[in-house]
C-alpha positions as a Python dict, from the first residue, in 0.01 Angstrom:
ca = {
    (1, 'M'): (0, 0, 0),
    (2, 'M'): (217, -306, 64),
    (3, 'T'): (354, -288, -292),
    (4, 'R'): (447, 78, -252),
    (5, 'T'): (604, 9, 88),
    (6, 'V'): (816, -279, -42),
    (7, 'S'): (909, -76, -347),
    (8, 'S'): (1018, 222, -138),
    (9, 'V'): (1225, -2, 88),
    (10, 'L'): (1396, -164, -211),
    (11, 'M'): (1469, 177, -362),
    (12, 'A'): (1619, 296, -35),
    (13, 'L'): (1837, -14, -13),
    (14, 'F'): (1952, 31, -372),
    (15, 'A'): (2038, 395, -306),
    (16, 'A'): (2239, 294, 0),
    (17, 'L'): (2433, 44, -208),
    (18, 'V'): (2514, 270, -500),
    (19, 'T'): (2560, 596, -307),
    (20, 'V'): (2879, 559, -105),
    (21, 'P'): (2947, 856, 124),
    (22, 'Q'): (3294, 1011, 122),
    (23, 'S'): (3371, 879, 470),
    (24, 'A'): (3296, 524, 354),
    (25, 'R'): (3493, 558, 30),
    (26, 'S'): (3796, 655, 236),
    (27, 'E'): (3779, 317, 411),
    (28, 'I'): (3822, 118, 87),
    (29, 'H'): (4147, -78, 87),
    (30, 'D'): (4375, -133, -208),
    (31, 'P'): (4589, -447, -207),
    (32, 'A'): (4807, -423, 102),
    (33, 'F'): (5155, -277, 65),
    (34, 'L'): (5450, -152, 267),
    (35, 'A'): (5673, 150, 212),
    (36, 'A'): (6038, 188, 313),
    (37, 'L'): (6250, 502, 294),
    (38, 'D'): (6629, 480, 300),
    (39, 'E'): (6857, 749, 439),
    (40, 'N'): (6928, 892, 95),
    (41, 'A'): (6555, 970, 53),
    (42, 'Q'): (6487, 678, -182),
    (43, 'L'): (6135, 537, -145),
    (44, 'Y'): (6058, 167, -204),
    (45, 'V'): (5725, -16, -208),
    (46, 'A'): (5625, -385, -204),
    (47, 'D'): (5274, -523, -264),
    (48, 'W'): (5116, -808, -75),
    (49, 'N'): (4986, -1087, -299),
    (50, 'A'): (4705, -1277, -127),
    (51, 'A'): (4723, -1570, -370),
    (52, 'S'): (5088, -1644, -299),
    (53, 'N'): (5064, -1519, 62),
    (54, 'A'): (5382, -1319, 14),
    (55, 'F'): (5521, -982, -85),
    (56, 'V'): (5577, -922, -456),
    (57, 'N'): (5683, -643, -689),
    (58, 'Y'): (5935, -478, -458),
    (59, 'R'): (6034, -162, -643),
    (60, 'F'): (6184, 186, -632),
    (61, 'V'): (5911, 452, -643),
    (62, 'G'): (6107, 778, -633),
    (63, 'A'): (6281, 1028, -411),
    (64, 'W'): (6117, 1288, -192),
    (65, 'R'): (6231, 1571, -419),
    (66, 'Q'): (6280, 1606, -794),
    (67, 'S'): (6655, 1659, -762),
    (68, 'E'): (6781, 1410, -506),
    (69, 'G'): (7097, 1614, -440),
    (70, 'R'): (7201, 1620, -77),
    (71, 'A'): (6997, 1393, 142),
    (72, 'A'): (7076, 1227, 472),
    (73, 'N'): (6889, 1076, 765),
    (74, 'T'): (6549, 1063, 597),
    (75, 'R'): (6371, 858, 862),
    (76, 'A'): (6003, 957, 861),
    (77, 'C'): (5723, 807, 651),
    (78, 'A'): (5359, 714, 700),
    (79, 'I'): (5079, 554, 498),
    (80, 'A'): (4714, 667, 501),
    (81, 'D'): (4444, 795, 267),
    (82, 'F'): (4532, 1163, 298),
    (83, 'N'): (4309, 1291, 15),
    (84, 'E'): (4014, 1059, 84),
    (85, 'D'): (3988, 909, -262),
    (86, 'G'): (3975, 554, -126),
    (87, 'H'): (4345, 478, -188),
    (88, 'D'): (4626, 485, 68),
    (89, 'D'): (4903, 737, 2),
    (90, 'I'): (5255, 781, 142),
    (91, 'A'): (5391, 1082, 332),
    (92, 'V'): (5771, 1117, 331),
    (93, 'G'): (5965, 1342, 569),
    (94, 'R'): (6236, 1577, 450),
    (95, 'S'): (6604, 1522, 518),
    (96, 'Q'): (6874, 1658, 744),
    (97, 'F'): (6995, 1901, 476),
    (98, 'Y'): (6650, 2053, 425),
    (99, 'Q'): (6563, 2151, 779),
    (100, 'S'): (6212, 2277, 717),
    (101, 'G'): (6035, 2001, 905),
    (102, 'G'): (5810, 1942, 605),
    (103, 'F'): (5719, 1640, 398),
    (104, 'T'): (5620, 1532, 50),
    (105, 'L'): (5315, 1325, -45),
    (106, 'F'): (5317, 1036, -290),
    (107, 'L'): (4954, 999, -397),
    (108, 'N'): (4820, 654, -489),
    (109, 'D'): (4676, 639, -842),
    (110, 'G'): (4448, 349, -748),
    (111, 'T'): (4682, 74, -865),
    (112, 'N'): (4952, 118, -598),
    (113, 'G'): (5136, 345, -838),
    (114, 'F'): (5248, 666, -671),
    (115, 'V'): (5272, 1022, -799),
    (116, 'R'): (5489, 1269, -609),
    (117, 'Q'): (5336, 1597, -496),
    (118, 'E'): (5605, 1857, -429),
    (119, 'A'): (5629, 2024, -88),
    (120, 'A'): (5308, 1905, 73),
    (121, 'M'): (5399, 2096, 387),
    (122, 'L'): (5662, 2347, 490),
    (123, 'S'): (5594, 2372, 860),
    (124, 'V'): (5685, 2593, 1151),
    (125, 'M'): (5942, 2334, 1261),
    (126, 'A'): (6228, 2564, 1167),
    (127, 'E'): (6580, 2423, 1183),
    (128, 'D'): (6458, 2070, 1244),
    (129, 'W'): (6417, 1760, 1029),
    (130, 'L'): (6178, 1474, 1082),
    (131, 'Q'): (6291, 1169, 1279),
    (132, 'E'): (5959, 982, 1298),
    (133, 'M'): (5601, 1023, 1183),
    (134, 'T'): (5267, 846, 1223),
    (135, 'A'): (4920, 892, 1073),
    (136, 'A'): (4595, 903, 1271),
    (137, 'D'): (4278, 1107, 1319),
    (138, 'L'): (4396, 1296, 1626),
    (139, 'D'): (4127, 1566, 1649),
    (140, 'R'): (3823, 1349, 1571),
    (141, 'D'): (3715, 1551, 1269),
    (142, 'G'): (3710, 1245, 1041),
    (143, 'H'): (4028, 1340, 852),
    (144, 'V'): (4367, 1172, 883),
    (145, 'D'): (4635, 1385, 1047),
    (146, 'L'): (5010, 1339, 1092),
    (147, 'L'): (5214, 1353, 1409),
    (148, 'A'): (5589, 1398, 1369),
    (149, 'H'): (5887, 1480, 1584),
    (150, 'G'): (6208, 1643, 1479),
    (151, 'D'): (6566, 1562, 1564),
    (152, 'T'): (6591, 1834, 1828),
    (153, 'G'): (6280, 1712, 2006),
    (154, 'S'): (5998, 1922, 1865),
    (155, 'L'): (5662, 1747, 1819),
    (156, 'T'): (5423, 1879, 1556),
    (157, 'F'): (5059, 1798, 1486),
    (158, 'F'): (4984, 1830, 1114),
    (159, 'Q'): (4607, 1874, 1092),
    (160, 'G'): (4473, 1713, 775),
    (161, 'D'): (4180, 1857, 582),
    (162, 'G'): (4096, 1543, 384),
    (163, 'A'): (4222, 1693, 59),
    (164, 'G'): (4593, 1630, 110),
    (165, 'H'): (4665, 1963, 281),
    (166, 'F'): (4790, 2015, 635),
    (167, 'K'): (4815, 2287, 898),
    (168, 'A'): (5106, 2259, 1140),
    (169, 'Q'): (5076, 2312, 1515),
    (170, 'V'): (5385, 2266, 1734),
    (171, 'Q'): (5303, 2089, 2061),
    (172, 'D'): (5418, 2225, 2397),
    (173, 'G'): (5601, 2010, 2651),
    (174, 'F'): (5784, 1785, 2404),
    (175, 'E'): (6121, 1956, 2388),
    (176, 'W'): (6327, 1648, 2476),
    (177, 'R'): (6481, 1439, 2199),
    (178, 'S'): (6308, 1114, 2116),
    (179, 'R'): (6307, 822, 1875),
    (180, 'G'): (6008, 601, 1788),
    (181, 'L'): (5644, 699, 1836),
    (182, 'D'): (5299, 569, 1748),
    (183, 'T'): (4932, 624, 1827),
    (184, 'A'): (4633, 406, 1920),
    (185, 'D'): (4326, 428, 2141),
    (186, 'F'): (4481, 254, 2441),
    (187, 'D'): (4200, 338, 2687),
    (188, 'H'): (3896, 286, 2457),
    (189, 'D'): (3762, 638, 2496),
    (190, 'G'): (3739, 701, 2120),
    (191, 'T'): (4048, 922, 2107),
    (192, 'N'): (4395, 831, 1983),
    (193, 'D'): (4668, 836, 2246),
    (194, 'L'): (5046, 855, 2200),
    (195, 'V'): (5344, 641, 2297),
    (196, 'R'): (5686, 798, 2247),
    (197, 'A'): (6036, 669, 2324),
    (198, 'A'): (6308, 889, 2469),
    (199, 'Y'): (6650, 918, 2306),
    (200, 'S'): (6938, 746, 2489),
    (201, 'S'): (6751, 655, 2810),
    (202, 'G'): (6512, 409, 2647),
    (203, 'N'): (6216, 534, 2850),
    (204, 'L'): (5881, 470, 2683),
    (205, 'R'): (5612, 724, 2771),
    (206, 'Y'): (5233, 721, 2735),
    (207, 'Y'): (5034, 1040, 2666),
    (208, 'K'): (4655, 1043, 2681),
    (209, 'G'): (4498, 1201, 2373),
    (210, 'L'): (4259, 1490, 2438),
    (211, 'G'): (4078, 1464, 2105),
    (212, 'D'): (4197, 1797, 1966),
    (213, 'G'): (4545, 1702, 1850),
    (214, 'T'): (4703, 1763, 2190),
    (215, 'F'): (4797, 1530, 2474),
    (216, 'A'): (4797, 1524, 2852),
    (217, 'G'): (5114, 1484, 3057),
    (218, 'Y'): (5298, 1154, 3030),
    (219, 'A'): (5324, 841, 3236),
    (220, 'Q'): (5641, 634, 3199),
    (221, 'I'): (5542, 279, 3113),
    (222, 'A'): (5873, 99, 3052),
    (223, 'D'): (6246, 117, 2996),
    (224, 'V'): (6296, -74, 2671),
    (225, 'G'): (6670, -5, 2631),
    (226, 'D'): (6875, 275, 2482),
    (227, 'D'): (6800, 449, 2152),
    (228, 'P'): (6463, 284, 2068),
    (229, 'Y'): (6389, 385, 1709),
    (230, 'A'): (6128, 113, 1661),
    (231, 'V'): (5793, 167, 1834),
    (232, 'T'): (5462, 41, 1695),
    (233, 'A'): (5116, -7, 1844),
    (234, 'G'): (4836, -254, 1772),
    (235, 'D'): (4648, -552, 1910),
    (236, 'F'): (4919, -815, 1873),
    (237, 'D'): (4763, -1080, 2099),
    (238, 'R'): (4402, -1051, 1977),
    (239, 'D'): (4250, -960, 2314),
    (240, 'G'): (4083, -641, 2187),
    (241, 'H'): (4332, -400, 2347),
    (242, 'S'): (4614, -214, 2173),
    (243, 'D'): (4965, -317, 2276),
    (244, 'V'): (5314, -178, 2205),
    (245, 'M'): (5628, -326, 2052),
    (246, 'A'): (5958, -143, 2102),
    (247, 'N'): (6325, -218, 2044),
    (248, 'A'): (6647, -137, 2224),
    (249, 'G'): (6857, 32, 1960),
    (250, 'S'): (7180, -132, 1853),
    (251, 'S'): (7120, -449, 2060),
    (252, 'G'): (6797, -516, 1870),
    (253, 'N'): (6623, -653, 2180),
    (254, 'I'): (6243, -635, 2138),
    (255, 'T'): (5995, -576, 2420),
    (256, 'F'): (5621, -653, 2401),
    (257, 'L'): (5404, -440, 2629),
    (258, 'K'): (5057, -587, 2665),
    (259, 'G'): (4787, -319, 2677),
    (260, 'L'): (4527, -361, 2950),
    (261, 'G'): (4264, -145, 2781),
    (262, 'D'): (4271, 142, 3030),
    (263, 'G'): (4588, 322, 2926),
    (264, 'T'): (4812, 101, 3137),
    (265, 'F'): (5035, -189, 3037),
    (266, 'A'): (5161, -515, 3178),
    (267, 'A'): (5531, -560, 3243),
    (268, 'G'): (5738, -599, 2929),
    (269, 'T'): (5804, -939, 2774),
    (270, 'A'): (6106, -1014, 2554),
    (271, 'V'): (6037, -1121, 2195),
    (272, 'P'): (6358, -1294, 2079),
    (273, 'T'): (6206, -1406, 1748),
    (274, 'L'): (6199, -1039, 1636),
    (275, 'D'): (6553, -959, 1753),
    (276, 'I'): (6776, -868, 1455),
    (277, 'N'): (7072, -753, 1668),
    (278, 'R'): (7085, -398, 1533),
    (279, 'H'): (6894, -73, 1505),
    (280, 'S'): (6564, -107, 1323),
    (281, 'A'): (6229, 51, 1254),
    (282, 'F'): (5907, -144, 1226),
    (283, 'D'): (5534, -129, 1169),
    (284, 'A'): (5242, -373, 1181),
    (285, 'Y'): (4957, -496, 962),
    (286, 'D'): (4768, -825, 920),
    (287, 'F'): (4919, -897, 580),
    (288, 'D'): (4833, -1267, 566),
    (289, 'G'): (4474, -1213, 682),
    (290, 'D'): (4481, -1462, 968),
    (291, 'G'): (4347, -1215, 1224),
    (292, 'D'): (4667, -1104, 1394),
    (293, 'L'): (4916, -828, 1323),
    (294, 'D'): (5240, -917, 1149),
    (295, 'I'): (5560, -709, 1160),
    (296, 'V'): (5764, -551, 884),
    (297, 'T'): (6103, -414, 980),
    (298, 'T'): (6416, -250, 845),
    (299, 'T'): (6765, -369, 936),
    (300, 'Y'): (6935, -27, 927),
    (301, 'D'): (7299, -85, 818),
    (302, 'A'): (7219, -434, 681),
    (303, 'K'): (7000, -241, 431),
    (304, 'S'): (6716, -490, 406),
    (305, 'I'): (6340, -513, 463),
    (306, 'L'): (6208, -814, 655),
    (307, 'F'): (5863, -965, 717),
    (308, 'F'): (5768, -1158, 1034),
    (309, 'R'): (5441, -1355, 1072),
    (310, 'N'): (5270, -1335, 1410),
    (311, 'D'): (5135, -1658, 1562),
    (312, 'G'): (4867, -1460, 1748),
    (313, 'T'): (5033, -1447, 2088),
    (314, 'G'): (5227, -1126, 2028),
    (315, 'T'): (5542, -1284, 2164),
    (316, 'N'): (5631, -1537, 1895),
    (317, 'F'): (5694, -1477, 1525),
    (318, 'A'): (5798, -1702, 1238),
    (319, 'A'): (6145, -1673, 1086),
    (320, 'A'): (6214, -1355, 891),
    (321, 'V'): (6138, -1342, 519),
    (322, 'T'): (6339, -1091, 316),
    (323, 'V'): (6119, -854, 115),
    (324, 'G'): (6393, -649, -50),
    (325, 'A'): (6708, -444, -4),
    (326, 'T'): (6807, -78, -25),
    (327, 'P'): (7137, 72, -147),
    (328, 'N'): (7163, 290, 163),
    (329, 'N'): (7104, 249, 536),
    (330, 'V'): (6731, 231, 606),
    (331, 'M'): (6551, 346, 921),
    (332, 'C'): (6197, 409, 805),
    (333, 'I'): (5913, 170, 724),
    (334, 'S'): (5536, 202, 720),
    (335, 'A'): (5240, -31, 677),
    (336, 'Q'): (4881, 63, 605),
    (337, 'P'): (4646, 156, 889),
    (338, 'H'): (4444, -133, 1027),
    (339, 'P'): (4119, -151, 1227),
    (340, 'A'): (4277, -299, 1539),
    (341, 'H'): (4534, -22, 1534),
    (342, 'E'): (4259, 243, 1534),
    (343, 'R'): (4478, 473, 1327),
    (344, 'R'): (4251, 557, 1035),
    (345, 'R'): (3919, 699, 1154),
    (346, 'L'): (3746, 721, 1488),
    (347, 'R'): (3374, 794, 1464),
}
């Protein structure tokens, strides 16, 4: 009896090891990478090399459409495993001259090589082009979704099905123009919430997620300065709560908003070590594996991609390291989802 019991336990353990459910496979990480999209719809990628503790192999991947043609103000991109094959893909928003509000997917082949899939989504965002986009499971169905806003202010929830297909649902109450946005579970209720910056005024607003892809009314949490394109969320100070970083447009001034874990935030703190004195976009990931989130940023009209290491406080970063350059102005960058950011899956 003991032999059969031990044998059955060992067989069960072996089955658990060799049989990986789809939800677990989707959590497998490739080598870390970043993606940057310039305003002429040119997509660039750089890989993180753990051995050298630096970015390597910065390269041009492709454009969001087969014939680049007219393209301007392509400013929306996001990284996540959209088809649940265990490899993170890239979603790229369409440009000002193709006002369909849709996007194209670049699927990861498993080696951080990317294959373009034409017209992943032509949405109901008529006469609008994408200004910003973020990836998260917003309806708690286990599949990664996209949240994007257009230039005129529309906000659309793209419901993912786990196979790289999306269904668009325009959100009500978001008609005002905005700039940066991001999502995280700021109040620890198991649902992703939203922070979104207003155009011109610099007001940063918090919206509680309802778990179905929609959000409750907003609370204003800060004035971070005019035209804040750069907004990213994550646990920057390693206290277990998601925080927010946001910039002040052309001045480049960066504000750190410490999350208190209940959907509220401490007063903003300046982060001069991230100030690049111009418009930028940024995202966060623990690239160097030291337990805190680092920052990658664009420098808009300086046409470069920079990397900043976090010292773990959230308010001090090492000097910028240049990752690469683009031939055109660049206002879009994305890093992979990370556990502290709570952007991949909420179970």
